[in-house]
PDB file of C-alpha atoms in Angstrom:
ATOM      1  CA  MET A   1     157.758 129.761  80.030  1.00  0.00           C
ATOM      2  CA  LYS A   2     158.620 130.116  83.711  1.00  0.00           C
ATOM      3  CA  ASN A   3     155.813 132.657  84.003  1.00  0.00           C
ATOM      4  CA  LEU A   4     153.284 130.194  82.537  1.00  0.00           C
ATOM      5  CA  ILE A   5     154.384 127.423  84.879  1.00  0.00           C
ATOM      6  CA  GLY A   6     154.422 129.838  87.809  1.00  0.00           C
ATOM      7  CA  THR A   7     150.980 131.150  86.930  1.00  0.00           C
ATOM      8  CA  PHE A   8     149.679 127.596  86.545  1.00  0.00           C
ATOM      9  CA  LEU A   9     151.110 126.635  89.937  1.00  0.00           C
ATOM     10  CA  VAL A  10     149.606 129.705  91.586  1.00  0.00           C
ATOM     11  CA  ILE A  11     146.196 129.035  90.035  1.00  0.00           C
ATOM     12  CA  THR A  12     146.408 125.371  91.043  1.00  0.00           C
ATOM     13  CA  LEU A  13     147.414 126.331  94.582  1.00  0.00           C
ATOM     14  CA  VAL A  14     144.616 128.875  94.888  1.00  0.00           C
ATOM     15  CA  PHE A  15     142.133 126.406  93.453  1.00  0.00           C
ATOM     16  CA  SER A  16     143.224 123.626  95.796  1.00  0.00           C
ATOM     17  CA  VAL A  17     143.244 125.872  98.869  1.00  0.00           C
ATOM     18  CA  LEU A  18     140.140 127.960  98.281  1.00  0.00           C
ATOM     19  CA  VAL A  19     137.804 126.197  95.892  1.00  0.00           C
ATOM     20  CA  LEU A  20     138.077 122.550  96.888  1.00  0.00           C
ATOM     21  CA  PRO A  21     137.643 123.082 100.650  1.00  0.00           C
ATOM     22  CA  SER A  22     134.745 125.460 100.103  1.00  0.00           C
ATOM     23  CA  GLY A  23     133.127 122.827  97.895  1.00  0.00           C
ATOM     24  CA  LYS A  24     133.553 120.353 100.716  1.00  0.00           C
ATOM     25  CA  ILE A  25     132.096 122.808 103.214  1.00  0.00           C
ATOM     26  CA  TYR A  26     129.206 123.484 100.837  1.00  0.00           C
ATOM     27  CA  ALA A  27     128.570 119.758 100.590  1.00  0.00           C
ATOM     28  CA  GLN A  28     128.502 119.506 104.390  1.00  0.00           C
ATOM     29  CA  VAL A  29     126.154 122.479 104.708  1.00  0.00           C
ATOM     30  CA  ASN A  30     123.977 121.046 101.944  1.00  0.00           C
ATOM     31  CA  THR A  31     123.867 117.702 103.788  1.00  0.00           C
ATOM     32  CA  GLN A  32     122.898 119.479 107.002  1.00  0.00           C
ATOM     33  CA  ASN A  33     120.178 121.386 105.170  1.00  0.00           C
ATOM     34  CA  THR A  34     118.936 118.140 103.652  1.00  0.00           C
ATOM     35  CA  THR A  35     118.882 116.510 107.073  1.00  0.00           C
ATOM     36  CA  THR A  36     116.998 119.490 108.498  1.00  0.00           C
ATOM     37  CA  LEU A  37     114.524 119.395 105.616  1.00  0.00           C
ATOM     38  CA  GLU A  38     114.025 115.657 106.092  1.00  0.00           C
ATOM     39  CA  MET A  39     113.352 116.188 109.793  1.00  0.00           C
ATOM     40  CA  GLN A  40     110.895 118.982 108.993  1.00  0.00           C
ATOM     41  CA  LEU A  41     109.215 116.786 106.396  1.00  0.00           C
ATOM     42  CA  ASN A  42     108.879 113.938 108.905  1.00  0.00           C
ATOM     43  CA  THR A  43     107.417 116.341 111.452  1.00  0.00           C
ATOM     44  CA  LEU A  44     104.946 117.697 108.895  1.00  0.00           C
ATOM     45  CA  GLN A  45     103.964 114.171 107.885  1.00  0.00           C
ATOM     46  CA  LYS A  46     103.277 113.266 111.516  1.00  0.00           C
ATOM     47  CA  GLU A  47     101.241 116.442 112.014  1.00  0.00           C
ATOM     48  CA  LEU A  48      99.316 115.713 108.821  1.00  0.00           C
ATOM     49  CA  ILE A  49      98.508 112.195 110.032  1.00  0.00           C
ATOM     50  CA  VAL A  50      97.247 113.601 113.347  1.00  0.00           C
ATOM     51  CA  LEU A  51      95.100 116.174 111.536  1.00  0.00           C
ATOM     52  CA  LEU A  52      93.729 113.548 109.156  1.00  0.00           C
ATOM     53  CA  ASN A  53      92.870 111.254 112.074  1.00  0.00           C
ATOM     54  CA  LYS A  54      91.038 114.125 113.767  1.00  0.00           C
ATOM     55  CA  LYS A  55      89.175 114.903 110.537  1.00  0.00           C
ATOM     56  CA  VAL A  56      88.203 111.241 110.154  1.00  0.00           C
ATOM     57  CA  ALA A  57      86.905 111.198 113.733  1.00  0.00           C
ATOM     58  CA  ILE A  58      84.876 114.356 113.091  1.00  0.00           C
ATOM     59  CA  LEU A  59      83.447 112.937 109.855  1.00  0.00           C
ATOM     60  CA  GLN A  60      82.535 109.691 111.628  1.00  0.00           C
ATOM     61  CA  MET A  61      80.695 111.658 114.321  1.00  0.00           C
ATOM     62  CA  GLU A  62      78.921 113.767 111.712  1.00  0.00           C
ATOM     63  CA  TRP A  63      77.983 110.617 109.767  1.00  0.00           C
ATOM     64  CA  ARG A  64      76.616 109.005 112.920  1.00  0.00           C
ATOM     65  CA  ILE A  65      74.555 112.122 113.683  1.00  0.00           C
ATOM     66  CA  VAL A  66      73.174 112.201 110.120  1.00  0.00           C
ATOM     67  CA  MET A  67      72.341 108.494 110.232  1.00  0.00           C
ATOM     68  CA  GLU A  68      70.652 108.851 113.637  1.00  0.00           C
ATOM     69  CA  GLN A  69      68.553 111.728 112.282  1.00  0.00           C
ATOM     70  CA  ARG A  70      67.587 109.689 109.217  1.00  0.00           C
ATOM     71  CA  LEU A  71      66.641 106.786 111.469  1.00  0.00           C
ATOM     72  CA  LYS A  72      64.476 109.063 113.596  1.00  0.00           C
ATOM     73  CA  ASN A  73      62.794 110.410 110.456  1.00  0.00           C
ATOM     74  CA  LEU A  74      62.130 106.875 109.214  1.00  0.00           C
ATOM     75  CA  GLN A  75      60.753 105.871 112.608  1.00  0.00           C
ATOM     76  CA  THR A  76      58.456 108.901 112.581  1.00  0.00           C
ATOM     77  CA  GLN A  77      57.250 108.020 109.071  1.00  0.00           C
ATOM     78  CA  LEU A  78      56.695 104.387 110.084  1.00  0.00           C
ATOM     79  CA  ILE A  79      54.724 105.410 113.160  1.00  0.00           C
ATOM     80  CA  GLY A  80      52.630 107.730 110.989  1.00  0.00           C
ATOM     81  CA  LEU A  81      51.922 104.906 108.502  1.00  0.00           C
ATOM     82  CA  LEU A  82      51.084 102.477 111.278  1.00  0.00           C
ATOM     83  CA  GLU A  83      48.690 104.969 112.905  1.00  0.00           C
ATOM     84  CA  LYS A  84      47.076 105.557 109.519  1.00  0.00           C
ATOM     85  CA  HIS A  85      46.582 101.807 108.950  1.00  0.00           C
ATOM     86  CA  VAL A  86      45.258 101.345 112.484  1.00  0.00           C
ATOM     87  CA  PHE A  87      42.738 104.126 111.840  1.00  0.00           C
ATOM     88  CA  ILE A  88      41.696 102.505 108.528  1.00  0.00           C
ATOM     89  CA  LEU A  89      41.329  99.090 110.150  1.00  0.00           C
ATOM     90  CA  ARG A  90      39.262 100.511 113.020  1.00  0.00           C
ATOM     91  CA  SER A  91      37.051 102.305 110.503  1.00  0.00           C
ATOM     92  CA  GLN A  92      36.541  99.056 108.582  1.00  0.00           C
ATOM     93  CA  LEU A  93      35.724  97.153 111.792  1.00  0.00           C
ATOM     94  CA  ALA A  94      33.284  99.847 112.878  1.00  0.00           C
ATOM     95  CA  ASP A  95      31.470  99.605 109.529  1.00  0.00           C
ATOM     96  CA  ARG A  96      30.817  95.904 109.959  1.00  0.00           C
TER      97      ARG A  96
END
């Protein structure tokens, strides 16, 4: 019986000295890793926002360029139509 109690006390002592503190240390390391991961995540989020803002600026510039080109094309078409109508009107006036 003394051997069982002695063995139990030794196991309890070993458990309390080795296992519990290491669990505490693991929890601290895990917390530090979590903090580091959170900081990295925040940094990545900030970098992503910067990249998205740059992409939006690029898309806005590209959109403006496309719209300016479409406007120029429409102006060219309008000038062509106006010249055509002017020619038709001059032809009609010349016939009278």
